[in-house]
Coordinates of C-alpha atoms in Angstrom, one line a residue:
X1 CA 131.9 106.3 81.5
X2 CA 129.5 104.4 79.2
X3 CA 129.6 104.0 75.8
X4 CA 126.5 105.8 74.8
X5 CA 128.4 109.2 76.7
X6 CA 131.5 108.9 75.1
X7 CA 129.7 109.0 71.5
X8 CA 127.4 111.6 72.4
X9 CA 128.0 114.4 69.7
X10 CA 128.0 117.1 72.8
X11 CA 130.9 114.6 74.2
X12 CA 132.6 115.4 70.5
X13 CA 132.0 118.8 70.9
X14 CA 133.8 119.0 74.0
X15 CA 137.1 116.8 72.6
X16 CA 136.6 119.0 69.7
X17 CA 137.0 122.4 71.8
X18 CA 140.5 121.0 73.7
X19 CA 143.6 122.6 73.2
X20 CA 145.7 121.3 70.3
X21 CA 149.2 120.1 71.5
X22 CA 151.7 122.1 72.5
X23 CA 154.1 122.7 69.6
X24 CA 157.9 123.9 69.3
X25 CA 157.1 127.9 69.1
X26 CA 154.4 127.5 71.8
X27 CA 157.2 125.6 74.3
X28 CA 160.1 128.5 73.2
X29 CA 157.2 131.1 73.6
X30 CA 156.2 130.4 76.9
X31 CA 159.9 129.9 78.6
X32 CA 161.0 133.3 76.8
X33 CA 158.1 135.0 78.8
X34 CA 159.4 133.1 82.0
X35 CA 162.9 134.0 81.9
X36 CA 161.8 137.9 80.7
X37 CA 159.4 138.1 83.7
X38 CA 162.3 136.4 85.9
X39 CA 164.6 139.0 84.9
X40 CA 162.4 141.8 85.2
X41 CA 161.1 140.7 88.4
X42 CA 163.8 138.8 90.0
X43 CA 165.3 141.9 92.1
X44 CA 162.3 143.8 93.0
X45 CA 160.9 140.0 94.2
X46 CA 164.1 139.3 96.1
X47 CA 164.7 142.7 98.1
X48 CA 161.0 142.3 99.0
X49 CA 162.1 138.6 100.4
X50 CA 164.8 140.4 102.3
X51 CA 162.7 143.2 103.7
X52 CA 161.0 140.1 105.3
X53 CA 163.4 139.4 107.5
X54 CA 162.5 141.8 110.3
X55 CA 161.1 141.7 113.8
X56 CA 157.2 142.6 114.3
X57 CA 155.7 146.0 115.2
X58 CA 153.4 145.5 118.2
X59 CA 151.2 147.7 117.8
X60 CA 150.8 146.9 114.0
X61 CA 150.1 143.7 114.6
X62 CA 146.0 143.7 115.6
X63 CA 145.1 146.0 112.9
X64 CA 147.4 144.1 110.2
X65 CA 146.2 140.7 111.2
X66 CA 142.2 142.3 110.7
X67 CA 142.9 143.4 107.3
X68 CA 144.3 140.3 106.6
X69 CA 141.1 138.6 107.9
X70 CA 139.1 141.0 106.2
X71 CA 140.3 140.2 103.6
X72 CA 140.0 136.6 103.4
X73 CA 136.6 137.2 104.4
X74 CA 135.9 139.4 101.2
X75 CA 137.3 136.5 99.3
X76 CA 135.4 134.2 100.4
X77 CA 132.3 136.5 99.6
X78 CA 132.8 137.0 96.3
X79 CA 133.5 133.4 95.6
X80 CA 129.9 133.1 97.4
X81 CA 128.7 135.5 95.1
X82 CA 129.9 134.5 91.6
X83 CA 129.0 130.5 92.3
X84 CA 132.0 129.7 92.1
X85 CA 131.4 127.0 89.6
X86 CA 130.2 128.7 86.4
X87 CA 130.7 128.0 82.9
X88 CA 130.1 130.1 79.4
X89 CA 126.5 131.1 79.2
X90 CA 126.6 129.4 75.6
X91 CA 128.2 126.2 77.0
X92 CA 126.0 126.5 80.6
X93 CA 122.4 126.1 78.8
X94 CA 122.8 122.9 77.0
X95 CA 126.2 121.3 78.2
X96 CA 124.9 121.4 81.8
X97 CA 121.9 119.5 81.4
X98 CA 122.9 117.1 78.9
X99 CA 123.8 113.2 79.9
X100 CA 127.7 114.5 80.2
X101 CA 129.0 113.4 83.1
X102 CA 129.7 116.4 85.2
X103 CA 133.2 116.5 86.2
X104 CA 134.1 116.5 82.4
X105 CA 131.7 119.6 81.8
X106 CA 133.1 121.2 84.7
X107 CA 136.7 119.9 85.0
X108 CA 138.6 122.9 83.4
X109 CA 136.7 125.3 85.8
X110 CA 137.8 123.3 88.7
X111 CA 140.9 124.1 87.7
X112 CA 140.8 127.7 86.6
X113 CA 139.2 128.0 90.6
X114 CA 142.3 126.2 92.2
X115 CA 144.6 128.3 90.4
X116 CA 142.9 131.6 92.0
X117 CA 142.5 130.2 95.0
X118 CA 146.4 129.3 94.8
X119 CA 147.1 132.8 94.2
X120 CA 145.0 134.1 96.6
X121 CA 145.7 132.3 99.4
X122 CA 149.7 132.8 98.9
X123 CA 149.3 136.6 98.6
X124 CA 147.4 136.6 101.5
X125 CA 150.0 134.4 102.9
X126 CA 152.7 136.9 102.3
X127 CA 151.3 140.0 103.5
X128 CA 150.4 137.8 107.1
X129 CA 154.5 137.2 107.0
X130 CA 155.0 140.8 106.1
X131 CA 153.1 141.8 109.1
X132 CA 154.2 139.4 111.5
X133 CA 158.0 139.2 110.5
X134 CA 160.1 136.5 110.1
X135 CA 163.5 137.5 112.9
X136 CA 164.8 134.0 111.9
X137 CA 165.1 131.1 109.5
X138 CA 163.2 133.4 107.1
X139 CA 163.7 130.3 104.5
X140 CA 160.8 128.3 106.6
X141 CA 158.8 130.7 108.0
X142 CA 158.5 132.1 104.0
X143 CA 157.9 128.1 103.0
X144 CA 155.7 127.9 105.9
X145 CA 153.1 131.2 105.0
X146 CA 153.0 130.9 101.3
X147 CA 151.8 126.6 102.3
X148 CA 149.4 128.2 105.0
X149 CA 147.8 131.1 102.7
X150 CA 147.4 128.3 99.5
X151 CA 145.9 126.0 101.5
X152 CA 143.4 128.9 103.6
X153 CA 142.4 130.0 100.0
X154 CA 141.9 125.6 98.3
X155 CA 139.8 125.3 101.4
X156 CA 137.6 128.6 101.3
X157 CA 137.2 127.7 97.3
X158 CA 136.4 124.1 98.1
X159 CA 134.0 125.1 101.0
X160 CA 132.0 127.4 98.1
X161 CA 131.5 124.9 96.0
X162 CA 130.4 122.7 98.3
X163 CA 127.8 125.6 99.4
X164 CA 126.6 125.9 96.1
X165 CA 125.9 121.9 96.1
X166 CA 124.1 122.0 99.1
X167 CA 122.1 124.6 100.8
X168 CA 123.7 123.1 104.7
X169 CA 127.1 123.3 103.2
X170 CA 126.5 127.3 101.8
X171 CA 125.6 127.6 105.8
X172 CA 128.3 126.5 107.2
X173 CA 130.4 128.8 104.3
X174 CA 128.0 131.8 106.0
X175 CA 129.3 130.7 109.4
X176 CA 133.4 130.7 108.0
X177 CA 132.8 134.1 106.1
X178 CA 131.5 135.4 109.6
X179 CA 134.4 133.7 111.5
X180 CA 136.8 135.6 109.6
X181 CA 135.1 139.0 110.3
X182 CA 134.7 138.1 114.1
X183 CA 138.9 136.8 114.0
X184 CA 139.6 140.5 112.0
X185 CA 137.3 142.6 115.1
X186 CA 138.9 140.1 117.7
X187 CA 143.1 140.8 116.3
X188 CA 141.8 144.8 116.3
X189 CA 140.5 144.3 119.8
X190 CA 143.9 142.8 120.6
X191 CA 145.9 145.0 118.8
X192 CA 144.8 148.1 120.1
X193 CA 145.6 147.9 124.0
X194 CA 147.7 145.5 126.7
X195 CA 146.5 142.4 125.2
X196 CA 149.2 143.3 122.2
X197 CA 151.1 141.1 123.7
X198 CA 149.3 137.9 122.8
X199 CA 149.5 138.9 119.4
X200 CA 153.3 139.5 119.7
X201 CA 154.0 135.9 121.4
X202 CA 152.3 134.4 118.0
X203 CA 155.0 136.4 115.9
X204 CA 157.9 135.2 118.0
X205 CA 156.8 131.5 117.8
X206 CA 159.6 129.2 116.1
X207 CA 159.2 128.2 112.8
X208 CA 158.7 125.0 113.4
X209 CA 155.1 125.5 115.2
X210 CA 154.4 127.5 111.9
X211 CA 155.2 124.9 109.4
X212 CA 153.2 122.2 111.7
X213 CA 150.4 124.0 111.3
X214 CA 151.1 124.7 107.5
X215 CA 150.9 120.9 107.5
X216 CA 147.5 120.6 108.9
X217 CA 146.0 122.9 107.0
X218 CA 147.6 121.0 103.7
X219 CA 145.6 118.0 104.8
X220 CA 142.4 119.6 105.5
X221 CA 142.4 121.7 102.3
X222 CA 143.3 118.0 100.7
X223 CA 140.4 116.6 102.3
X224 CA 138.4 119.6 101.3
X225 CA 139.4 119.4 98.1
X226 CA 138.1 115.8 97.0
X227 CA 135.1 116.5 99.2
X228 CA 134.6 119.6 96.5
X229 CA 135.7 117.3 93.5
X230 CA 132.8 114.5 94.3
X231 CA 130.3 117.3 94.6
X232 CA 130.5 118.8 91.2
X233 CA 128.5 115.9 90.0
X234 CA 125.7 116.9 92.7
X235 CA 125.5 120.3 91.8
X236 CA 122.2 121.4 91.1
X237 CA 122.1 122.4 87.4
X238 CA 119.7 125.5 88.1
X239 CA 122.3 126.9 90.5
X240 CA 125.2 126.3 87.3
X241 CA 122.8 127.9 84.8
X242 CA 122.1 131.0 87.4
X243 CA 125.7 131.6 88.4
X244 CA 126.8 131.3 84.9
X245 CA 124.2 134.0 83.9
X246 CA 125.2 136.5 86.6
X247 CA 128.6 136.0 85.9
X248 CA 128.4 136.4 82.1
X249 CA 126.5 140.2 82.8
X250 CA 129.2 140.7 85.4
X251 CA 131.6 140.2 82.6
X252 CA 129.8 142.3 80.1
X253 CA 129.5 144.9 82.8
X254 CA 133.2 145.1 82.9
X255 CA 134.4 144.2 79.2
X256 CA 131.9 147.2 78.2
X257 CA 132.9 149.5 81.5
X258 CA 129.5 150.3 82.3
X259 CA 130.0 149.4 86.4
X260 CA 126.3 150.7 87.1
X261 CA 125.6 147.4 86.0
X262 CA 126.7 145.5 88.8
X263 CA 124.4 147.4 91.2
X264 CA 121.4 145.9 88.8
X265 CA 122.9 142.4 88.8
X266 CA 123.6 142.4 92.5
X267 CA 119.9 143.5 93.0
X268 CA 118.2 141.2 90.7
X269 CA 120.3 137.7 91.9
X270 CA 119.0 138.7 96.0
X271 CA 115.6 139.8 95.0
X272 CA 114.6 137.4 92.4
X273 CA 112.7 134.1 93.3
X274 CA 111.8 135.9 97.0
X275 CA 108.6 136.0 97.8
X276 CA 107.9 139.0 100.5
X277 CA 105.3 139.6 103.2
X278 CA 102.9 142.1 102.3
X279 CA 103.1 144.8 105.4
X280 CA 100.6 147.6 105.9
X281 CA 102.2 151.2 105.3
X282 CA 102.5 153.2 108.7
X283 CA 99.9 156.3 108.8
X284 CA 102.7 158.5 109.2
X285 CA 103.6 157.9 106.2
X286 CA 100.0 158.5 104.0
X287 CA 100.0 161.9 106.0
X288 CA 102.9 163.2 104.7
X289 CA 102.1 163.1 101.0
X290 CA 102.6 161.3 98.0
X291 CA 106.3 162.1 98.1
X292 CA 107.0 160.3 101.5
X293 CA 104.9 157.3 99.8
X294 CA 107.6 157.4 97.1
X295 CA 110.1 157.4 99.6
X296 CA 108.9 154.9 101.5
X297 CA 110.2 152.1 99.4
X298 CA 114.1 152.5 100.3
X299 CA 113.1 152.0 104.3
X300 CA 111.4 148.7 103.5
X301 CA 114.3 147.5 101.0
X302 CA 116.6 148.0 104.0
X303 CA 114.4 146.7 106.5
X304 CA 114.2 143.2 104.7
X305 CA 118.1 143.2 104.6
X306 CA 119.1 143.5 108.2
X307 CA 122.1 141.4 107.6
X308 CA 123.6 143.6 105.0
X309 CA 123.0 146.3 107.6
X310 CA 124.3 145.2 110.6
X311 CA 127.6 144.4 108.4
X312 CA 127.7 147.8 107.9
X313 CA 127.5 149.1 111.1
X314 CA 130.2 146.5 111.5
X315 CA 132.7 148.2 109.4
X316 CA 132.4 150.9 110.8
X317 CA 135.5 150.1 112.6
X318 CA 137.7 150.0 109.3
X319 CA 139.3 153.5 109.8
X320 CA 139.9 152.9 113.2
X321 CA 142.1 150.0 111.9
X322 CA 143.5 151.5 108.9
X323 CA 144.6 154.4 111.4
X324 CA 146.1 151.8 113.7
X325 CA 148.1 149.8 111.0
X326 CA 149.5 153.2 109.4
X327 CA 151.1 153.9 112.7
X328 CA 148.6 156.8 113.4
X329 CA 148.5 158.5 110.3
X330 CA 145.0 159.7 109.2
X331 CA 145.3 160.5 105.8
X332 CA 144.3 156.7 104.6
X333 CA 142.0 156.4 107.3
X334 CA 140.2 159.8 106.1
X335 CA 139.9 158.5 102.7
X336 CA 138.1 155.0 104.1
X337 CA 136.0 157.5 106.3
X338 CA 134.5 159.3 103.4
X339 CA 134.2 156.1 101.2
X340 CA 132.4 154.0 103.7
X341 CA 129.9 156.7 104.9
X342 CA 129.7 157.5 100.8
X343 CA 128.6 153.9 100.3
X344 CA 126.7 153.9 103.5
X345 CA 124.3 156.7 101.9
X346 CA 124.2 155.0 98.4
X347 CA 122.9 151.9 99.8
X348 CA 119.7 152.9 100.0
X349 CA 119.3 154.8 96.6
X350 CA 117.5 152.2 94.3
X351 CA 114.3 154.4 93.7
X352 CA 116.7 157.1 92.7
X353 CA 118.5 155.0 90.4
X354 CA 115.8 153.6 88.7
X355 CA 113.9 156.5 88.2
X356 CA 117.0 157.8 86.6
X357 CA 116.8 154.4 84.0
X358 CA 112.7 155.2 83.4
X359 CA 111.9 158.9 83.7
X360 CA 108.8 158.7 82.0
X361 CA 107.3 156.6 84.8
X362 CA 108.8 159.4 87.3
X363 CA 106.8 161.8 85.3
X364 CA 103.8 160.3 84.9
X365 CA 103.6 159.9 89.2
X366 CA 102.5 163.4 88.7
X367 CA 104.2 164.0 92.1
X368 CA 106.8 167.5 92.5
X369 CA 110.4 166.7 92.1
X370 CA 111.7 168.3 94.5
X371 CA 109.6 167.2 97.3
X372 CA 110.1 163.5 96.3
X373 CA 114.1 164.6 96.1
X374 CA 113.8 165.9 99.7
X375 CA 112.3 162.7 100.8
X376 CA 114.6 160.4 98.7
X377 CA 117.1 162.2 100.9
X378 CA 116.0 161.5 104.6
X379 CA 117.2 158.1 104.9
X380 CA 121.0 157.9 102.9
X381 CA 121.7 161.4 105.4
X382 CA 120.9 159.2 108.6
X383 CA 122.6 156.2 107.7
X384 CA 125.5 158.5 106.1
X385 CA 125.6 160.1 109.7
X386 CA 125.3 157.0 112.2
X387 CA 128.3 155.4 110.2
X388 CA 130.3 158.1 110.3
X389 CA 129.4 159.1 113.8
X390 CA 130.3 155.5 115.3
X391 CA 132.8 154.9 112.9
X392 CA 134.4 158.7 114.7
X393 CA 134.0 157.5 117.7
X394 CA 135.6 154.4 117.1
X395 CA 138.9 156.3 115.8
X396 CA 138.9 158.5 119.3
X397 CA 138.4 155.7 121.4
X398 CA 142.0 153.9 119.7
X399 CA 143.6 157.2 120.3
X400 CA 144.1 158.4 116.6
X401 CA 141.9 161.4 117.5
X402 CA 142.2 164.3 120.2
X403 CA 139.9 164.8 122.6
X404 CA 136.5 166.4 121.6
X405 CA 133.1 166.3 120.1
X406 CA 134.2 164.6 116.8
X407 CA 131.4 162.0 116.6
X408 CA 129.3 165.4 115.5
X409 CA 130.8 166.0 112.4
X410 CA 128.5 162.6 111.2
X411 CA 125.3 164.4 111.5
X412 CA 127.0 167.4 110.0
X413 CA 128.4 166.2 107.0
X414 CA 125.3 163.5 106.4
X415 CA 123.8 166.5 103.9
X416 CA 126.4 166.5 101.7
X417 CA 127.3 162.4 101.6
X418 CA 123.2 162.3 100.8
X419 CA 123.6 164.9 98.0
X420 CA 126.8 162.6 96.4
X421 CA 125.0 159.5 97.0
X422 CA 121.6 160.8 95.0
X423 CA 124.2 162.1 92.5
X424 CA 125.5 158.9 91.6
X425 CA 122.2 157.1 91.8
X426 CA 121.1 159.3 89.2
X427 CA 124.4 159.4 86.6
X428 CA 123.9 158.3 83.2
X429 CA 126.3 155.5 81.3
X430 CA 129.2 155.5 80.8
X431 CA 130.3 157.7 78.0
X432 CA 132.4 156.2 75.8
X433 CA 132.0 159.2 72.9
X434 CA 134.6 160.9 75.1
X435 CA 138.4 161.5 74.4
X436 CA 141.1 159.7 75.1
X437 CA 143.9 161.8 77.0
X438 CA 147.4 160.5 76.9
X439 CA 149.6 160.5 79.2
X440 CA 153.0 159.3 80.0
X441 CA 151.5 156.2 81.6
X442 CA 149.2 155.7 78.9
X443 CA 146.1 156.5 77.7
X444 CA 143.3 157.4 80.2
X445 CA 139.7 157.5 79.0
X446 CA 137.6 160.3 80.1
X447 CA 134.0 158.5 79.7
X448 CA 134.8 156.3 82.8
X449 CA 136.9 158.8 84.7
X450 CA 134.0 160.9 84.6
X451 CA 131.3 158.7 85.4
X452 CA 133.6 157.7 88.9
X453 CA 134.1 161.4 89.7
X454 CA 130.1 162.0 89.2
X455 CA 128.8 161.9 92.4
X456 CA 132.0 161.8 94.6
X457 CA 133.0 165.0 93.6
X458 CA 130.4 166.8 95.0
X459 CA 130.4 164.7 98.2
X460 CA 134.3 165.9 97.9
X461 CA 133.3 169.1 98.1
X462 CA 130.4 169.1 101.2
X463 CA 133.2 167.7 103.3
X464 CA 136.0 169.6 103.3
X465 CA 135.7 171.0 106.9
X466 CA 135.7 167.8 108.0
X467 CA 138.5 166.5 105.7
X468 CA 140.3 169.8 107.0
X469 CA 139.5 169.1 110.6
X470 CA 140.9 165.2 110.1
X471 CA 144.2 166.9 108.6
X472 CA 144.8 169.6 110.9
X473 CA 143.6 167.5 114.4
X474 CA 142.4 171.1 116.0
X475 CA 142.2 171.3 119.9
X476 CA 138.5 172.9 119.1
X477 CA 136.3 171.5 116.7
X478 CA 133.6 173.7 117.3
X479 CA 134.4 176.1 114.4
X480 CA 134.9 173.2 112.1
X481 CA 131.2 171.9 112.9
X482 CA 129.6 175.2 112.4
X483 CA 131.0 175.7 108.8
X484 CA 130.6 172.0 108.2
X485 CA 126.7 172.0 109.2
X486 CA 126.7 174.7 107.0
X487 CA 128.3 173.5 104.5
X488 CA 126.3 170.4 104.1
X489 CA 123.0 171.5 104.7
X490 CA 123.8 174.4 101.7
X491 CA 124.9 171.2 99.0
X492 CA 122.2 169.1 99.8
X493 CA 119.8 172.1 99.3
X494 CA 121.2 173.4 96.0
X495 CA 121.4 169.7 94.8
X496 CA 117.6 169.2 95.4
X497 CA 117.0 172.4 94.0
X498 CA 118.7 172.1 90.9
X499 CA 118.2 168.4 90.0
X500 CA 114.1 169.0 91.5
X501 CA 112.8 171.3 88.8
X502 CA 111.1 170.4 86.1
X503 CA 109.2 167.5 88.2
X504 CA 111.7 165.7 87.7
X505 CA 112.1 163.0 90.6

């Protein structure tokens, strides 16, 4: 390092900001918390150890092994989607860009990243064993996963930083992220008829096999590792300052608990900096009225996203896995059902939101609020009902379903997922004015437990005949359909109605 760095008052700064040394209390503090946690954890942790020691479930194999996957591909994600190399806002707009050499800037980052990725990797590790069993010399097998899952999470960490270095590099992170969701739809695949058995002969391979490939995956995660260490000088510093910025409002979004932020930070980091075709409206669309024109604006934001809408589409085979790793049981896999198509249906809800943030412009559009409602609500009820449609069909075709037209209830409960979807769009902040209720498990504000009910609840409501059919698994789903058509179509009428008048949009 040169002379001129090491004198730089920023350089002081940062020797200034480093942990003093450990003294007596600190050492007797932190090995009183290890033994408490060791006591208080030691037996719970060691009859889970014991309860690994069991022989696989076939046919939970496939759908364990694509959660597992799934999840590894969410992980990656995310670290995709925070940086992951990000600093303080305070420290990111001056520290970055000054002559500092970069590791020492970023070095205690690095670290905070490997740790996670540690942790990560190791739970993801266990819950593999957990599914796959361990009938013998559980000792290596355990040694063997918890290696495998640390060094699957060092790698996908290392592999994000090296896409936020270089733009090839964040390709080939695209390509992993979507090699883990084609391994999770391949192990359902397997999982769900004969071909179980492939899936079997990997969970009655010796240990030995295991801990060779625990090995290799040590050394490339190693490799990975210093590949990901050389780049952090080579990290462009516009891609430190942005990450660092959408972090730092990710974190006030949840010190504050105002979540509704994320769905503003999420849009701005994709749409800012894009530059978009200009496209000439279809007539169709200028004959309908001002209102479709309003409306018009949520087909073209998910027409330029085709990616995140195929993925979608794609997950629509969740429940049928959930179902499948449950042993049948469709009470989980209901709950997924109504959360996906639920999300499905708010994807497309941005106008609504931020009219909701700006009445004033909504008002001064001139345009009637209830006819702009109506429109708003064409597209989240036909995405709301192809997800749910496919994602029924998918449950029949694994057997968790009786024979029957059960792919209808999408269309039929679309109405009331729409009229949920609108409702959350257009929720206010989160009050925290609210009381506090205790409990015996502590204290539970009401601000944020209302502001996650808002919008759920009625979708809650609008579904119940389908919710009732999943529960009761009726040889004719024909009466079910009727009340649920009606029952959606009459909450999705009363919600425009109500939330319409008054031109409001």
């Amino acid at each position: 390092m040169p002379a001129t760095a090491r004198t730089h008052p920023a350089f002081a700064y940062l020797r200034a900001r480093r942990r003093r040394p450990a003294s007596w209390s600190d050492r007797y503090t932190s090995v009183f918390v290890l033994l408490v946690a060791a006591a208080v954890l030691g037996h719970p942790v060691a009859e889970a150890l014991a309860g690994l020691a069991h022989r696989a479930d076939p046919a939970r194999l496939g759908p364990g092994l694509a959660l597992v996957a799934a999840a590894y591909a969410g992980f990656l994600a995310l670290a995709r989607a925070l940086g992951p190399v990000v600093l303080p806002a305070a420290d990111a707009s001056w520290l970055v860009t000054s002559p500092l050499p970069r590791r020492a800037v970023l070095g205690r980052t690095a670290l905070l990243l490997l740790a996670a990725a540690v942790l990560a990797g190791a739970a993801l590790g266990l819950t593999a064993l957990w599914m796959f069993g361990a009938p013998g010399q559980l000792g290596v097998r355990l040694a063997a996963a918890l290696v495998l899952g640390a060094a699957a999470g060092v790698g996908g960490m290392a592999t994000a930083v090296l896409g936020q270095q270089s733009p090839a590099a964040d390709v080939r992170l695209q390509l992993l992220i979507g090699g883990a969701l084609s391994v999770a739809v391949l192990a359902a695949v397997l999982g769900a008829g004969p071909t179980r058995r492939v899936l079997a002969a990997v969970a009655e391979a010796p240990a030995s096999l295991g801990a060779a490939v625990a090995g290799v995956a040590s050394v490339v995660a190693a490799f990975l590792v210093r590949q990901a260490w050389a780049a952090l000088d080579r990290i462009p510093a516009r891609r430190i300052l942005a990450s660092s910025t959408r972090t730092a409002r990710v974190t006030s979004a949840a010190t504050t608990l105002d979540p509704g932020m994320l769905t503003w930070v999420a849009e701005d980091a994709h749409w800012r900096g894009r530059a978009l075709r200009s496209r000439p409206w279809p007539r169709l669309v200028s004959r309908l009225g001002p209102a479709s024109a309003l409306a018009w604006q949520e087909w073209l934001r998910v027409g330029r996203r085709p990616g995140r809408l195929a993925a979608l589409m794609g997950a629509a085979a969740l429940p049928a896995v959930c179902a499948s790793a449950t042993g049948g049981g469709l009470g989980p896999a209901a709950g997924l059902l109504l959360c996906g198509a639920l999300t499905a249906a708010a994807m497309c809800t941005a106008g609504v939101r931020r009219d909701g943030g700006d009445p004033a412009l909504a008002r001064m559009l001139a345009v009637d609020g209830r006819a702009v409602m109506a429109a708003r609500a064409v597209l989240p009820a036909l995405l709301a009902a192809a997800w749910s449609a496919l994602a029924l069909a998918v449950l029949q075709a694994v057997g968790a379903l009786p024979p029957g037209a059960w792919w209808a209830f999408g269309p039929a409960v679309a109405p009331a997922l729409a009229a949920g979807a609108l409702r959350m769009a257009r929720r206010r902040p989160v009050d925290h004015s609210m009381p506090v209720i205790d409990t015996p498990g502590g204290a539970v504000p009401t601000g944020p437990l209302f502001w996650a009910l808002t919008g759920v609840d009625l979708a809650l409501v609008g579904s119940l005949p389908t919710l009732a059919a999943l529960a009761s698994r009726p040889a004719s789903v024909a009466p079910y359909l009727a009340v649920q058509a009606v029952a959606g179509a009459a909450v999705l009428a009363a919600y425009i109605l109500r939330t319409g008048s008054g031109n409001r949009p």
